[in-house]
PDB file of C-alpha atoms in Angstrom:
ATOM      1  CA  UNK J   1      -8.884 -26.555  15.513  1.00  0.00           C
ATOM      2  CA  UNK J   2      -8.543 -23.489  17.616  1.00  0.00           C
ATOM      3  CA  UNK J   3      -6.002 -21.856  15.268  1.00  0.00           C
ATOM      4  CA  UNK J   4      -8.339 -21.864  12.231  1.00  0.00           C
ATOM      5  CA  UNK J   5      -9.983 -18.487  13.076  1.00  0.00           C
ATOM      6  CA  UNK J   6      -6.509 -16.942  13.394  1.00  0.00           C
ATOM      7  CA  UNK J   7      -5.529 -18.509  10.078  1.00  0.00           C
ATOM      8  CA  UNK J   8      -8.583 -16.985   8.409  1.00  0.00           C
ATOM      9  CA  UNK J   9      -7.784 -13.613   9.995  1.00  0.00           C
ATOM     10  CA  UNK J  10      -4.238 -13.585   8.609  1.00  0.00           C
ATOM     11  CA  UNK J  11      -5.450 -14.695   5.193  1.00  0.00           C
ATOM     12  CA  UNK J  12      -7.985 -11.856   5.133  1.00  0.00           C
ATOM     13  CA  UNK J  13      -5.239  -9.441   6.139  1.00  0.00           C
ATOM     14  CA  UNK J  14      -3.028 -10.706   3.334  1.00  0.00           C
ATOM     15  CA  UNK J  15      -5.864 -10.408   0.806  1.00  0.00           C
ATOM     16  CA  UNK J  16      -6.651  -6.885   2.039  1.00  0.00           C
ATOM     17  CA  UNK J  17      -3.047  -5.791   1.548  1.00  0.00           C
ATOM     18  CA  UNK J  18      -2.948  -7.396  -1.902  1.00  0.00           C
ATOM     19  CA  UNK J  19      -6.209  -5.669  -2.872  1.00  0.00           C
ATOM     20  CA  UNK J  20      -5.013  -2.281  -1.651  1.00  0.00           C
ATOM     21  CA  UNK J  21      -1.689  -2.712  -3.483  1.00  0.00           C
ATOM     22  CA  UNK J  22      -3.496  -3.611  -6.702  1.00  0.00           C
ATOM     23  CA  UNK J  23      -5.881  -0.670  -6.422  1.00  0.00           C
ATOM     24  CA  UNK J  24      -2.968   1.672  -5.715  1.00  0.00           C
ATOM     25  CA  UNK J  25      -0.995   0.377  -8.685  1.00  0.00           C
ATOM     26  CA  UNK J  26      -3.772   0.085 -11.272  1.00  0.00           C
ATOM     27  CA  UNK J  27      -6.144   2.786 -10.046  1.00  0.00           C
ATOM     28  CA  UNK J  28      -6.895   5.548 -12.541  1.00  0.00           C
ATOM     29  CA  UNK J  29      -5.494   8.389 -10.424  1.00  0.00           C
ATOM     30  CA  UNK J  30      -2.223   6.623  -9.702  1.00  0.00           C
ATOM     31  CA  UNK J  31      -1.544   5.147 -13.139  1.00  0.00           C
ATOM     32  CA  UNK J  32      -2.314   8.473 -14.789  1.00  0.00           C
ATOM     33  CA  UNK J  33       0.233  10.350 -12.678  1.00  0.00           C
ATOM     34  CA  UNK J  34       2.786   7.562 -12.990  1.00  0.00           C
ATOM     35  CA  UNK J  35       2.600   7.584 -16.791  1.00  0.00           C
ATOM     36  CA  UNK J  36       2.973  11.359 -16.894  1.00  0.00           C
ATOM     37  CA  UNK J  37       5.842  11.633 -14.397  1.00  0.00           C
ATOM     38  CA  UNK J  38       9.421  12.044 -15.547  1.00  0.00           C
ATOM     39  CA  UNK J  39      12.229   9.646 -14.706  1.00  0.00           C
ATOM     40  CA  UNK J  40      13.735  12.315 -12.451  1.00  0.00           C
ATOM     41  CA  UNK J  41      10.563  12.427 -10.364  1.00  0.00           C
ATOM     42  CA  UNK J  42      10.418  10.069  -7.368  1.00  0.00           C
ATOM     43  CA  UNK J  43       6.733   9.252  -7.756  1.00  0.00           C
ATOM     44  CA  UNK J  44       7.140   6.512 -10.362  1.00  0.00           C
ATOM     45  CA  UNK J  45       9.691   4.698  -8.194  1.00  0.00           C
ATOM     46  CA  UNK J  46       7.436   4.975  -5.131  1.00  0.00           C
ATOM     47  CA  UNK J  47       4.456   3.801  -7.179  1.00  0.00           C
ATOM     48  CA  UNK J  48       6.120   0.580  -8.356  1.00  0.00           C
ATOM     49  CA  UNK J  49       7.922  -0.110  -5.086  1.00  0.00           C
ATOM     50  CA  UNK J  50       4.705   0.134  -3.067  1.00  0.00           C
ATOM     51  CA  UNK J  51       2.981  -2.365  -5.362  1.00  0.00           C
ATOM     52  CA  UNK J  52       5.705  -5.017  -5.242  1.00  0.00           C
ATOM     53  CA  UNK J  53       6.182  -4.556  -1.497  1.00  0.00           C
ATOM     54  CA  UNK J  54       2.457  -4.991  -0.872  1.00  0.00           C
ATOM     55  CA  UNK J  55       2.194  -8.126  -3.008  1.00  0.00           C
ATOM     56  CA  UNK J  56       5.247  -9.736  -1.356  1.00  0.00           C
ATOM     57  CA  UNK J  57       3.937  -8.834   2.092  1.00  0.00           C
ATOM     58  CA  UNK J  58       0.492 -10.285   1.402  1.00  0.00           C
ATOM     59  CA  UNK J  59       1.975 -13.529   0.060  1.00  0.00           C
ATOM     60  CA  UNK J  60       4.231 -13.819   3.116  1.00  0.00           C
ATOM     61  CA  UNK J  61       1.315 -13.371   5.523  1.00  0.00           C
ATOM     62  CA  UNK J  62      -0.886 -15.874   3.684  1.00  0.00           C
ATOM     63  CA  UNK J  63       1.969 -18.390   3.597  1.00  0.00           C
ATOM     64  CA  UNK J  64       2.627 -17.874   7.310  1.00  0.00           C
ATOM     65  CA  UNK J  65      -1.058 -18.492   8.087  1.00  0.00           C
ATOM     66  CA  UNK J  66      -1.140 -21.688   6.018  1.00  0.00           C
ATOM     67  CA  UNK J  67       2.072 -23.003   7.570  1.00  0.00           C
ATOM     68  CA  UNK J  68       0.806 -22.303  11.082  1.00  0.00           C
ATOM     69  CA  UNK J  69      -2.458 -24.077  10.361  1.00  0.00           C
ATOM     70  CA  UNK J  70      -0.678 -27.092   8.882  1.00  0.00           C
ATOM     71  CA  UNK J  71       1.736 -27.144  11.826  1.00  0.00           C
ATOM     72  CA  UNK J  72      -1.174 -27.271  14.269  1.00  0.00           C
ATOM     73  CA  UNK J  73      -2.845 -30.157  12.464  1.00  0.00           C
ATOM     74  CA  UNK J  74       0.328 -32.182  11.972  1.00  0.00           C
ATOM     75  CA  UNK J  75       2.021 -31.094  15.205  1.00  0.00           C
ATOM     76  CA  UNK J  76       5.148 -30.320  13.199  1.00  0.00           C
ATOM     77  CA  UNK J  77       7.915 -28.260  14.773  1.00  0.00           C
ATOM     78  CA  UNK J  78       9.461 -27.688  11.352  1.00  0.00           C
ATOM     79  CA  UNK J  79       6.286 -26.166   9.896  1.00  0.00           C
ATOM     80  CA  UNK J  80       5.824 -24.076  13.040  1.00  0.00           C
ATOM     81  CA  UNK J  81       9.359 -22.713  12.740  1.00  0.00           C
ATOM     82  CA  UNK J  82       8.748 -21.887   9.080  1.00  0.00           C
ATOM     83  CA  UNK J  83       5.533 -20.079  10.008  1.00  0.00           C
ATOM     84  CA  UNK J  84       7.373 -18.070  12.659  1.00  0.00           C
ATOM     85  CA  UNK J  85      10.067 -17.188  10.102  1.00  0.00           C
ATOM     86  CA  UNK J  86       7.416 -15.889   7.670  1.00  0.00           C
ATOM     87  CA  UNK J  87       5.816 -13.747  10.378  1.00  0.00           C
ATOM     88  CA  UNK J  88       9.251 -12.433  11.393  1.00  0.00           C
ATOM     89  CA  UNK J  89      10.060 -11.665   7.745  1.00  0.00           C
ATOM     90  CA  UNK J  90       6.796  -9.744   7.362  1.00  0.00           C
ATOM     91  CA  UNK J  91       7.504  -7.862  10.603  1.00  0.00           C
ATOM     92  CA  UNK J  92      10.990  -6.902   9.389  1.00  0.00           C
ATOM     93  CA  UNK J  93       9.391  -5.470   6.248  1.00  0.00           C
ATOM     94  CA  UNK J  94       6.540  -3.672   7.990  1.00  0.00           C
ATOM     95  CA  UNK J  95       8.669  -1.758  10.494  1.00  0.00           C
ATOM     96  CA  UNK J  96      10.878  -0.009   7.872  1.00  0.00           C
ATOM     97  CA  UNK J  97       7.761   0.744   5.791  1.00  0.00           C
ATOM     98  CA  UNK J  98       6.020   2.376   8.758  1.00  0.00           C
ATOM     99  CA  UNK J  99       9.182   4.299   9.673  1.00  0.00           C
ATOM    100  CA  UNK J 100       9.576   5.505   6.098  1.00  0.00           C
ATOM    101  CA  UNK J 101       5.993   6.733   6.040  1.00  0.00           C
ATOM    102  CA  UNK J 102       6.530   8.538   9.344  1.00  0.00           C
ATOM    103  CA  UNK J 103       9.832  10.189   8.359  1.00  0.00           C
ATOM    104  CA  UNK J 104       8.730  10.978   4.775  1.00  0.00           C
ATOM    105  CA  UNK J 105       5.180  11.942   5.615  1.00  0.00           C
ATOM    106  CA  UNK J 106       4.665  14.265   2.618  1.00  0.00           C
ATOM    107  CA  UNK J 107       7.037  12.810   0.013  1.00  0.00           C
ATOM    108  CA  UNK J 108       4.329  10.936  -1.893  1.00  0.00           C
ATOM    109  CA  UNK J 109       2.022  13.954  -1.952  1.00  0.00           C
ATOM    110  CA  UNK J 110       4.847  16.324  -2.949  1.00  0.00           C
ATOM    111  CA  UNK J 111       6.057  14.068  -5.761  1.00  0.00           C
ATOM    112  CA  UNK J 112       2.553  13.757  -7.222  1.00  0.00           C
ATOM    113  CA  UNK J 113       1.954  17.507  -7.008  1.00  0.00           C
ATOM    114  CA  UNK J 114       5.319  18.061  -8.728  1.00  0.00           C
ATOM    115  CA  UNK J 115       4.063  15.916 -11.606  1.00  0.00           C
ATOM    116  CA  UNK J 116       0.971  18.087 -11.918  1.00  0.00           C
ATOM    117  CA  UNK J 117       3.029  21.287 -11.714  1.00  0.00           C
ATOM    118  CA  UNK J 118       5.295  20.084 -14.517  1.00  0.00           C
ATOM    119  CA  UNK J 119       2.412  19.189 -16.846  1.00  0.00           C
ATOM    120  CA  UNK J 120       0.545  22.388 -16.036  1.00  0.00           C
ATOM    121  CA  UNK J 121       3.549  24.626 -16.758  1.00  0.00           C
ATOM    122  CA  UNK J 122       4.255  22.761 -20.003  1.00  0.00           C
ATOM    123  CA  UNK J 123       0.705  23.491 -21.152  1.00  0.00           C
ATOM    124  CA  UNK J 124       0.870  27.091 -19.956  1.00  0.00           C
ATOM    125  CA  UNK J 125       3.952  27.682 -22.096  1.00  0.00           C
ATOM    126  CA  UNK J 126       2.179  26.034 -25.077  1.00  0.00           C
ATOM    127  CA  UNK J 127       5.168  23.783 -25.702  1.00  0.00           C
ATOM    128  CA  UNK J 128       3.274  20.525 -26.198  1.00  0.00           C
ATOM    129  CA  UNK J 129      -0.232  19.651 -27.385  1.00  0.00           C
ATOM    130  CA  UNK J 130       0.270  16.143 -26.014  1.00  0.00           C
ATOM    131  CA  UNK J 131       0.699  17.589 -22.514  1.00  0.00           C
ATOM    132  CA  UNK J 132      -2.621  19.358 -22.960  1.00  0.00           C
ATOM    133  CA  UNK J 133      -4.368  16.005 -23.338  1.00  0.00           C
ATOM    134  CA  UNK J 134      -2.559  14.716 -20.238  1.00  0.00           C
ATOM    135  CA  UNK J 135      -3.614  17.758 -18.216  1.00  0.00           C
ATOM    136  CA  UNK J 136      -7.220  17.329 -19.358  1.00  0.00           C
ATOM    137  CA  UNK J 137      -7.141  13.690 -18.249  1.00  0.00           C
ATOM    138  CA  UNK J 138      -5.804  14.712 -14.824  1.00  0.00           C
ATOM    139  CA  UNK J 139      -8.543  17.308 -14.414  1.00  0.00           C
ATOM    140  CA  UNK J 140     -11.214  14.764 -15.325  1.00  0.00           C
ATOM    141  CA  UNK J 141      -9.785  12.110 -12.996  1.00  0.00           C
ATOM    142  CA  UNK J 142      -9.517  14.382  -9.945  1.00  0.00           C
ATOM    143  CA  UNK J 143     -12.569  16.505 -10.840  1.00  0.00           C
ATOM    144  CA  UNK J 144     -10.573  19.683 -10.410  1.00  0.00           C
ATOM    145  CA  UNK J 145      -9.720  22.731 -12.486  1.00  0.00           C
ATOM    146  CA  UNK J 146      -6.275  24.312 -12.646  1.00  0.00           C
ATOM    147  CA  UNK J 147      -4.368  25.874  -9.810  1.00  0.00           C
ATOM    148  CA  UNK J 148      -3.626  29.237  -8.253  1.00  0.00           C
ATOM    149  CA  UNK J 149      -0.617  30.550 -10.177  1.00  0.00           C
ATOM    150  CA  UNK J 150       1.530  33.589  -9.307  1.00  0.00           C
ATOM    151  CA  UNK J 151       1.719  34.407 -13.032  1.00  0.00           C
ATOM    152  CA  UNK J 152      -1.999  35.114 -13.193  1.00  0.00           C
ATOM    153  CA  UNK J 153      -2.390  33.944 -16.825  1.00  0.00           C
ATOM    154  CA  UNK J 154      -4.040  30.592 -16.256  1.00  0.00           C
ATOM    155  CA  UNK J 155      -7.511  31.319 -17.646  1.00  0.00           C
ATOM    156  CA  UNK J 156      -6.621  30.161 -21.155  1.00  0.00           C
ATOM    157  CA  UNK J 157      -5.153  26.899 -19.864  1.00  0.00           C
ATOM    158  CA  UNK J 158      -8.128  26.101 -17.681  1.00  0.00           C
ATOM    159  CA  UNK J 159     -10.682  26.915 -20.387  1.00  0.00           C
ATOM    160  CA  UNK J 160      -9.063  24.315 -22.663  1.00  0.00           C
ATOM    161  CA  UNK J 161      -8.376  21.567 -20.122  1.00  0.00           C
ATOM    162  CA  UNK J 162     -11.029  21.725 -17.387  1.00  0.00           C
ATOM    163  CA  UNK J 163     -14.002  19.316 -17.383  1.00  0.00           C
ATOM    164  CA  UNK J 164     -17.172  20.590 -19.069  1.00  0.00           C
ATOM    165  CA  UNK J 165     -19.403  22.589 -16.776  1.00  0.00           C
ATOM    166  CA  UNK J 166     -16.619  23.894 -14.517  1.00  0.00           C
ATOM    167  CA  UNK J 167     -16.285  27.628 -14.800  1.00  0.00           C
ATOM    168  CA  UNK J 168     -12.931  29.314 -14.212  1.00  0.00           C
ATOM    169  CA  UNK J 169     -12.654  30.472 -10.634  1.00  0.00           C
ATOM    170  CA  UNK J 170     -15.298  28.032  -9.397  1.00  0.00           C
ATOM    171  CA  UNK J 171     -13.436  24.765  -9.980  1.00  0.00           C
ATOM    172  CA  UNK J 172     -11.500  23.032  -7.240  1.00  0.00           C
ATOM    173  CA  UNK J 173      -7.782  23.765  -7.063  1.00  0.00           C
ATOM    174  CA  UNK J 174      -6.017  20.638  -8.369  1.00  0.00           C
ATOM    175  CA  UNK J 175      -3.042  20.812  -6.024  1.00  0.00           C
ATOM    176  CA  UNK J 176      -5.400  20.874  -3.058  1.00  0.00           C
ATOM    177  CA  UNK J 177      -7.516  18.067  -4.510  1.00  0.00           C
ATOM    178  CA  UNK J 178      -4.467  15.889  -5.124  1.00  0.00           C
ATOM    179  CA  UNK J 179      -3.195  16.542  -1.612  1.00  0.00           C
ATOM    180  CA  UNK J 180      -6.567  15.737  -0.011  1.00  0.00           C
ATOM    181  CA  UNK J 181      -7.016  12.598  -2.105  1.00  0.00           C
ATOM    182  CA  UNK J 182      -3.561  11.255  -1.232  1.00  0.00           C
ATOM    183  CA  UNK J 183      -3.866  12.176   2.432  1.00  0.00           C
ATOM    184  CA  UNK J 184      -7.001  10.056   2.784  1.00  0.00           C
ATOM    185  CA  UNK J 185      -5.420   7.185   0.881  1.00  0.00           C
ATOM    186  CA  UNK J 186      -2.158   7.271   2.828  1.00  0.00           C
ATOM    187  CA  UNK J 187      -4.015   7.473   6.150  1.00  0.00           C
ATOM    188  CA  UNK J 188      -5.812   4.275   5.190  1.00  0.00           C
ATOM    189  CA  UNK J 189      -2.522   2.640   4.163  1.00  0.00           C
ATOM    190  CA  UNK J 190      -0.875   3.672   7.434  1.00  0.00           C
ATOM    191  CA  UNK J 191      -3.815   2.287   9.435  1.00  0.00           C
ATOM    192  CA  UNK J 192      -3.554  -1.028   7.595  1.00  0.00           C
ATOM    193  CA  UNK J 193       0.196  -1.087   8.289  1.00  0.00           C
ATOM    194  CA  UNK J 194      -0.488  -0.604  12.004  1.00  0.00           C
ATOM    195  CA  UNK J 195      -3.010  -3.455  12.025  1.00  0.00           C
ATOM    196  CA  UNK J 196      -0.581  -5.671  10.115  1.00  0.00           C
ATOM    197  CA  UNK J 197       2.238  -4.951  12.582  1.00  0.00           C
ATOM    198  CA  UNK J 198       0.018  -5.808  15.558  1.00  0.00           C
ATOM    199  CA  UNK J 199      -1.253  -9.035  14.003  1.00  0.00           C
ATOM    200  CA  UNK J 200       2.235 -10.025  12.893  1.00  0.00           C
ATOM    201  CA  UNK J 201       3.509  -9.701  16.465  1.00  0.00           C
ATOM    202  CA  UNK J 202       0.525 -11.761  17.588  1.00  0.00           C
ATOM    203  CA  UNK J 203       1.383 -14.349  14.928  1.00  0.00           C
ATOM    204  CA  UNK J 204       4.976 -14.612  16.141  1.00  0.00           C
ATOM    205  CA  UNK J 205       3.806 -15.079  19.729  1.00  0.00           C
ATOM    206  CA  UNK J 206       1.231 -17.667  18.638  1.00  0.00           C
ATOM    207  CA  UNK J 207       3.706 -19.714  16.599  1.00  0.00           C
ATOM    208  CA  UNK J 208       6.280 -19.528  19.404  1.00  0.00           C
ATOM    209  CA  UNK J 209       3.747 -20.866  21.886  1.00  0.00           C
ATOM    210  CA  UNK J 210       2.740 -23.573  19.419  1.00  0.00           C
ATOM    211  CA  UNK J 211       6.368 -24.620  18.889  1.00  0.00           C
ATOM    212  CA  UNK J 212       7.019 -24.949  22.616  1.00  0.00           C
ATOM    213  CA  UNK J 213       3.685 -26.688  23.065  1.00  0.00           C
ATOM    214  CA  UNK J 214       4.624 -29.305  20.494  1.00  0.00           C
ATOM    215  CA  UNK J 215       8.184 -29.545  21.763  1.00  0.00           C
ATOM    216  CA  UNK J 216       7.147 -30.297  25.308  1.00  0.00           C
ATOM    217  CA  UNK J 217       4.193 -32.440  24.213  1.00  0.00           C
ATOM    218  CA  UNK J 218       1.770 -30.293  26.176  1.00  0.00           C
ATOM    219  CA  UNK J 219      -0.838 -29.920  23.435  1.00  0.00           C
ATOM    220  CA  UNK J 220      -4.206 -31.607  23.468  1.00  0.00           C
ATOM    221  CA  UNK J 221      -3.082 -34.407  21.168  1.00  0.00           C
ATOM    222  CA  UNK J 222      -0.285 -36.015  23.135  1.00  0.00           C
ATOM    223  CA  UNK J 223       2.076 -38.290  21.311  1.00  0.00           C
ATOM    224  CA  UNK J 224       3.462 -41.490  22.691  1.00  0.00           C
ATOM    225  CA  UNK J 225       3.111 -45.220  22.914  1.00  0.00           C
ATOM    226  CA  UNK J 226       1.564 -47.033  25.830  1.00  0.00           C
ATOM    227  CA  UNK J 227       2.602 -50.562  26.818  1.00  0.00           C
ATOM    228  CA  UNK J 228       0.314 -52.681  28.931  1.00  0.00           C
ATOM    229  CA  UNK J 229       2.017 -54.700  31.671  1.00  0.00           C
TER     230      UNK J 229
END
């Protein structure tokens, strides 16, 4: 059937979104910062929301692809309408997500850097040995060492928490590393959102054409009974 390549394409898109959502949620960098962040910080909310949104979106796209394929085989207007509804539902979720990313372009990066700032200052004030272990884990995950502080008394903190082999003053600034890491990741997410929006529009057009094709019996497999006279 001619729609099978499109079905495979939408299924791959859904699996790609699900994979990216899983990596974002369970990846070392993201889980580490999420566990450290306070309830007042927006990062934890963004972290969980992005995961559940991605999983729901991927399931919707895969379901839409399967419904469209089944509708083509069975020439069912009901299945075609359900497939169109799933594509429309995915589109209605993708547009707000893309708009949010455009209007809050640095919110994710800022919230993650705020988490690092909080942990770093807690260690600098020597208020918690547990925070020192968290800061060490962050440095090892991002392969960075401390930050440029206006207080100028960060050498002691960095000597205790930086990865072995990184000398003070030669290590990468963690705030810059976190920002660069997230910028690359979010650029990839935004590109995938753009592809998903384009393919979702294509899916709505395809299912609409299929519905009218079935409705007017203009597809290749015409229905009807023939009586010989």
